CSV table of C-alpha atoms in Angstrom, one decimal:
chain,number,residue,atom,x,y,z
W,1,MET,CA,25.4,20.0,-75.2
W,2,LYS,CA,26.8,16.8,-73.6
W,3,THR,CA,24.7,14.9,-71.2
W,4,PRO,CA,26.7,13.7,-68.2
W,5,LEU,CA,26.8,10.0,-67.2
W,6,ILE,CA,27.7,11.0,-63.6
W,7,ASP,CA,26.7,14.3,-62.0
W,8,PHE,CA,27.8,15.3,-58.5
W,9,GLU,CA,25.8,18.3,-57.4
W,10,ALA,CA,26.7,19.9,-54.0
W,11,ALA,CA,27.4,16.4,-52.8
W,12,THR,CA,28.9,15.8,-49.3
W,13,LEU,CA,30.4,12.3,-49.0
W,14,GLY,CA,31.4,10.3,-45.9
W,15,TYR,CA,30.6,7.5,-43.5
W,16,GLY,CA,27.9,7.7,-40.8
W,17,ARG,CA,28.1,11.3,-39.5
W,18,LYS,CA,31.7,11.9,-40.6
W,19,SER,CA,32.0,13.8,-43.8
W,20,VAL,CA,35.1,13.2,-45.9
W,21,LEU,CA,34.5,15.6,-48.9
W,22,ARG,CA,32.0,18.5,-48.9
W,23,ASN,CA,30.1,20.3,-51.7
W,24,LEU,CA,31.5,18.4,-54.6
W,25,ASN,CA,30.4,19.6,-58.0
W,26,PHE,CA,31.7,17.8,-61.1
W,27,ARG,CA,30.5,15.7,-64.0
W,28,VAL,CA,31.8,12.7,-66.0
W,29,TYR,CA,30.7,12.6,-69.6
W,30,VAL,CA,30.7,9.9,-72.3
W,31,GLY,CA,34.2,9.4,-73.6
W,32,ASP,CA,35.9,11.1,-70.6
W,33,TYR,CA,39.3,9.9,-69.4
W,34,LEU,CA,39.4,11.3,-65.8
W,35,GLY,CA,42.2,10.9,-63.3
W,36,LEU,CA,41.4,11.0,-59.6
W,37,VAL,CA,44.7,11.9,-57.9
W,38,GLY,CA,45.5,12.5,-54.2
W,39,PRO,CA,47.2,11.0,-51.2
W,40,ASN,CA,45.9,7.9,-49.5
W,41,GLY,CA,43.0,8.7,-47.2
W,42,ALA,CA,42.1,11.9,-49.1
W,43,GLY,CA,38.7,10.6,-50.3
W,44,LYS,CA,39.4,9.1,-53.7
W,45,THR,CA,37.9,5.7,-52.7
W,46,THR,CA,34.9,7.5,-51.1
W,47,ILE,CA,34.1,9.1,-54.5
W,48,VAL,CA,34.5,5.7,-56.3
W,49,ARG,CA,32.2,3.9,-53.8
W,50,THR,CA,29.6,6.6,-54.3
W,51,ILE,CA,29.8,6.2,-58.0
W,52,LEU,CA,29.4,2.5,-57.7
W,53,GLY,CA,26.4,2.9,-55.4
W,54,THR,CA,27.9,1.3,-52.2
W,55,LEU,CA,27.8,4.7,-50.5
W,56,THR,CA,24.9,7.2,-50.4
W,57,PRO,CA,25.8,11.0,-50.3
W,58,LEU,CA,25.3,12.6,-46.9
W,59,ALA,CA,24.0,15.7,-48.6
W,60,GLY,CA,23.4,16.9,-52.2
W,61,THR,CA,22.8,14.6,-55.1
W,62,VAL,CA,24.7,12.2,-57.3
W,63,ARG,CA,22.9,11.3,-60.5
W,64,ILE,CA,24.0,8.4,-62.7
W,65,GLN,CA,22.2,7.9,-65.9
W,66,ALA,CA,23.0,7.1,-69.5
W,67,GLY,CA,22.1,9.5,-72.3
W,68,ASP,CA,19.1,7.4,-73.4
W,69,GLY,CA,17.8,7.4,-69.8
W,70,GLY,CA,18.9,3.9,-69.1
W,71,SER,CA,21.3,2.6,-66.5
W,72,VAL,CA,25.1,2.8,-66.6
W,73,CYS,CA,27.1,-0.4,-66.4
W,74,PHE,CA,30.4,-0.1,-64.5
W,75,GLY,CA,33.5,-2.3,-64.9
W,76,TYR,CA,35.5,-2.0,-61.7
W,77,VAL,CA,39.2,-3.0,-61.4
W,78,PRO,CA,40.2,-3.1,-57.7
W,79,GLN,CA,43.7,-3.0,-56.4
W,80,ARG,CA,45.5,-6.2,-56.9
W,81,ASP,CA,46.2,-6.7,-53.2
W,82,THR,CA,42.5,-6.9,-52.4
W,83,ILE,CA,42.2,-10.2,-54.4
W,84,ASP,CA,42.6,-13.5,-52.6
W,85,TYR,CA,45.5,-15.2,-54.3
W,86,VAL,CA,45.1,-18.5,-52.5
W,87,LEU,CA,41.9,-19.5,-54.4
W,88,PRO,CA,42.8,-21.9,-57.2
W,89,TYR,CA,41.1,-20.0,-60.1
W,90,THR,CA,42.7,-19.8,-63.5
W,91,ALA,CA,43.0,-16.4,-65.2
W,92,ARG,CA,40.2,-17.3,-67.5
W,93,GLU,CA,37.9,-18.2,-64.6
W,94,VAL,CA,38.7,-14.9,-62.9
W,95,VAL,CA,37.6,-13.1,-66.1
W,96,MET,CA,34.4,-15.1,-66.2
W,97,MET,CA,33.5,-13.6,-62.8
W,98,GLY,CA,33.0,-10.3,-64.7
W,99,ARG,CA,30.0,-11.9,-66.5
W,100,TYR,CA,28.1,-13.0,-63.5
W,101,ARG,CA,25.9,-9.9,-63.3
W,102,ARG,CA,25.0,-10.3,-66.9
W,103,ILE,CA,24.4,-14.1,-66.7
W,104,GLY,CA,22.1,-13.9,-63.6
W,105,LEU,CA,21.9,-15.7,-60.3
W,106,LEU,CA,22.5,-19.5,-60.4
W,107,ARG,CA,22.7,-19.6,-64.2
W,108,ARG,CA,25.5,-21.3,-66.1
W,109,PRO,CA,27.7,-19.4,-68.6
W,110,ARG,CA,26.6,-19.9,-72.2
W,111,GLU,CA,28.8,-20.1,-75.2
W,112,ALA,CA,28.3,-16.4,-75.9
W,113,ASP,CA,29.6,-15.6,-72.4
W,114,TRP,CA,32.8,-17.7,-72.9
W,115,SER,CA,33.2,-15.9,-76.3
W,116,ILE,CA,33.1,-12.5,-74.5
W,117,VAL,CA,35.6,-13.8,-71.9
W,118,GLU,CA,38.0,-14.8,-74.7
W,119,GLU,CA,37.6,-11.5,-76.4
W,120,SER,CA,38.3,-9.7,-73.2
W,121,LEU,CA,41.5,-11.7,-72.7
W,122,LYS,CA,42.5,-10.8,-76.2
W,123,HIS,CA,41.9,-7.1,-75.7
W,124,VAL,CA,44.5,-7.1,-72.8
W,125,GLU,CA,46.9,-9.6,-74.5
W,126,ALA,CA,46.4,-12.2,-71.8
W,127,GLU,CA,45.5,-15.2,-74.0
W,128,GLU,CA,48.8,-17.0,-73.5
W,129,PHE,CA,48.5,-17.3,-69.7
W,130,ALA,CA,44.7,-17.6,-69.5
W,131,GLY,CA,44.8,-21.2,-68.4
W,132,LEU,CA,47.4,-20.6,-65.6
W,133,PRO,CA,46.5,-20.2,-61.9
W,134,PHE,CA,45.8,-16.5,-61.2
W,135,LYS,CA,47.9,-16.7,-58.0
W,136,ASP,CA,51.0,-17.6,-60.0
W,137,LEU,CA,50.9,-14.7,-62.4
W,138,SER,CA,53.2,-11.7,-62.2
W,139,GLY,CA,51.9,-8.3,-61.0
W,140,GLY,CA,51.5,-7.0,-64.5
W,141,GLN,CA,49.8,-10.2,-65.7
W,142,LYS,CA,47.4,-10.1,-62.7
W,143,GLN,CA,46.5,-6.5,-63.6
W,144,ARG,CA,45.7,-7.4,-67.2
W,145,VAL,CA,43.4,-10.2,-66.0
W,146,LEU,CA,41.6,-7.9,-63.6
W,147,ILE,CA,41.1,-5.4,-66.4
W,148,ALA,CA,39.8,-8.2,-68.7
W,149,ARG,CA,37.4,-9.2,-65.9
W,150,ALA,CA,36.0,-5.7,-65.9
W,151,LEU,CA,35.7,-5.7,-69.7
W,152,ALA,CA,33.8,-8.9,-69.6
W,153,ALA,CA,30.9,-7.0,-68.0
W,154,GLU,CA,30.7,-5.0,-71.2
W,155,PRO,CA,30.8,-1.7,-69.2
W,156,ASP,CA,30.0,1.8,-70.2
W,157,VAL,CA,32.5,3.1,-67.7
W,158,LEU,CA,35.8,1.5,-66.6
W,159,ILE,CA,37.0,2.4,-63.1
W,160,LEU,CA,40.6,1.5,-62.1
W,161,ASP,CA,41.8,1.7,-58.6
W,162,GLU,CA,45.6,2.2,-58.4
W,163,PRO,CA,46.2,0.1,-61.5
W,164,THR,CA,50.0,0.6,-61.4
W,165,ASN,CA,50.6,0.4,-57.7
W,166,GLY,CA,53.7,-1.7,-56.8
W,167,MET,CA,54.8,-2.2,-60.4
W,168,ASP,CA,58.2,-1.7,-61.9
W,169,LEU,CA,58.6,1.0,-64.6
W,170,SER,CA,58.2,-1.4,-67.5
W,171,SER,CA,55.0,-2.9,-66.2
W,172,ARG,CA,53.6,0.5,-65.2
W,173,LEU,CA,54.1,1.9,-68.7
W,174,SER,CA,52.6,-1.2,-70.3
W,175,ILE,CA,49.4,-1.0,-68.2
W,176,LEU,CA,49.1,2.7,-68.8
W,177,ALA,CA,49.4,2.1,-72.5
W,178,LEU,CA,46.7,-0.6,-72.3
W,179,ILE,CA,44.3,1.7,-70.5
W,180,GLY,CA,45.0,4.4,-73.1
W,181,TYR,CA,44.2,1.9,-75.9
W,182,LEU,CA,40.9,1.0,-74.3
W,183,HIS,CA,40.0,4.7,-74.2
W,184,ASP,CA,41.2,5.7,-77.6
W,185,LYS,CA,40.3,2.5,-79.6
W,186,GLN,CA,37.5,0.9,-77.6
W,187,HIS,CA,36.0,4.3,-76.8
W,188,LEU,CA,35.5,3.4,-73.1
W,189,THR,CA,34.8,6.1,-70.6
W,190,ILE,CA,37.6,5.7,-68.0
W,191,ILE,CA,38.1,6.9,-64.4
W,192,MET,CA,41.6,6.1,-63.1
W,193,VAL,CA,42.4,6.5,-59.4
W,194,SER,CA,46.0,7.0,-58.3
W,195,HIS,CA,48.2,8.6,-55.7
W,196,LEU,CA,50.9,8.9,-58.3
W,197,LEU,CA,50.5,12.2,-60.1
W,198,ASP,CA,53.2,11.3,-62.6
W,199,ASP,CA,51.3,8.2,-63.7
W,200,VAL,CA,48.2,10.2,-64.8
W,201,ALA,CA,49.7,13.5,-65.9
W,202,ASN,CA,50.6,12.3,-69.4
W,203,HIS,CA,47.7,9.9,-69.9
W,204,VAL,CA,44.3,11.3,-68.7
W,205,LYS,CA,42.4,14.0,-70.5
W,206,ARG,CA,40.9,15.6,-67.3
W,207,LEU,CA,42.2,15.6,-63.8
W,208,ALA,CA,40.7,15.8,-60.4
W,209,ILE,CA,43.0,16.5,-57.4
W,210,VAL,CA,41.5,15.2,-54.2
W,211,GLN,CA,43.0,16.5,-50.9
W,212,GLU,CA,41.6,16.8,-47.4
W,213,GLY,CA,39.3,19.8,-47.6
W,214,TYR,CA,40.2,20.4,-51.2
W,215,PHE,CA,38.9,19.3,-54.6
W,216,LEU,CA,39.9,20.7,-58.0
W,217,VAL,CA,38.8,19.3,-61.4
W,218,GLY,CA,39.5,20.5,-64.9
W,219,ASN,CA,41.5,19.8,-68.1
W,220,VAL,CA,45.0,18.6,-67.3
W,221,GLN,CA,46.6,21.8,-68.6
W,222,GLU,CA,44.4,23.9,-66.3
W,223,VAL,CA,45.0,21.8,-63.2
W,224,LEU,CA,48.7,21.0,-63.6
W,225,THR,CA,50.3,24.3,-62.9
W,226,GLY,CA,53.3,25.0,-60.7
W,227,ALA,CA,51.2,27.6,-58.7
W,228,THR,CA,48.4,25.2,-58.0
W,229,LEU,CA,50.6,22.2,-57.0
W,230,SER,CA,52.9,24.4,-54.9
W,231,ALA,CA,49.9,25.7,-52.9
W,232,LEU,CA,48.3,22.3,-52.6
W,233,TYR,CA,51.4,20.4,-51.4
W,234,GLU,CA,53.0,23.3,-49.5
W,235,MET,CA,56.3,23.0,-51.3
W,236,PRO,CA,57.8,24.4,-54.4
W,237,VAL,CA,56.6,22.4,-57.5
W,238,GLU,CA,57.6,23.1,-61.1
W,239,VAL,CA,55.7,21.8,-64.0
W,240,THR,CA,57.6,21.7,-67.3
W,241,GLN,CA,57.5,20.1,-70.7
W,242,LEU,CA,60.2,17.8,-72.2
W,243,LYS,CA,59.8,16.2,-75.6
W,244,GLY,CA,56.0,16.5,-75.4
W,245,LYS,CA,55.8,15.0,-71.9
W,246,THR,CA,54.7,16.8,-68.7
W,247,ILE,CA,57.5,16.7,-66.0
W,248,ILE,CA,56.7,17.5,-62.4
W,249,LEU,CA,59.6,18.5,-60.2
W,250,ALA,CA,59.1,18.9,-56.4
W,251,GLY,CA,61.5,20.9,-54.3
W,252,GLU,CA,62.1,21.1,-50.6
W,253,HIS,CA,59.3,22.0,-48.1
W,254,ARG,CA,59.1,25.7,-47.5
W,255,GLY,CA,56.2,26.0,-45.1
W,256,ASN,CA,52.8,27.5,-45.8
W,257,LEU,CA,52.5,29.4,-49.1
């Protein structure tokens, strides 16, 4: 029987006295590739903040523990527009920021730390622009650098917040392919947050749909059904397969179903 890394048990999440999500029950296991999908403001970020420990559940429990009883190290990739582009850091220096927790307060990076930074840049194919100012990079290049920064922490779990937001189709597909590689070949446990259902439908292994007053989690095939999505979004939705890919077609609004 698998031991969960992350276990939400009857958890109510929110801020102050205001609850955002109630009675959450789900687990994240070693090797998972979980997509958290839902509109902006539905509670996706609240779940992530709880996992990262910056929010405490209002009720219930959230247990985070490695299988050997030790702590779980997270690598977090924030949205690109939350990063200050004015600061004159190179891409390589941004990646080194991911080592700070491992290095310790007021300690200087050692040769081993720089080696991990270079390896992280290599994993995301960012070596050629590692010496350039981060602020001058393209959106796709910035995203690769932020992923490398998270990898430099040597995480057990990689959490990505809207990793393809604002990208063109080519960059989106490239980043999604990179994330898939990190899961399949580097064996990372991954949680990917997105409001774009199409971005995760053909990539993640499990899917959690987060909506106001609603939470559904399961295997992609179980969650992505026309009936489920039609009821959730209150419009006709068809889910079909084309050349091995899941296609989601939304129709006109038809009121409450």
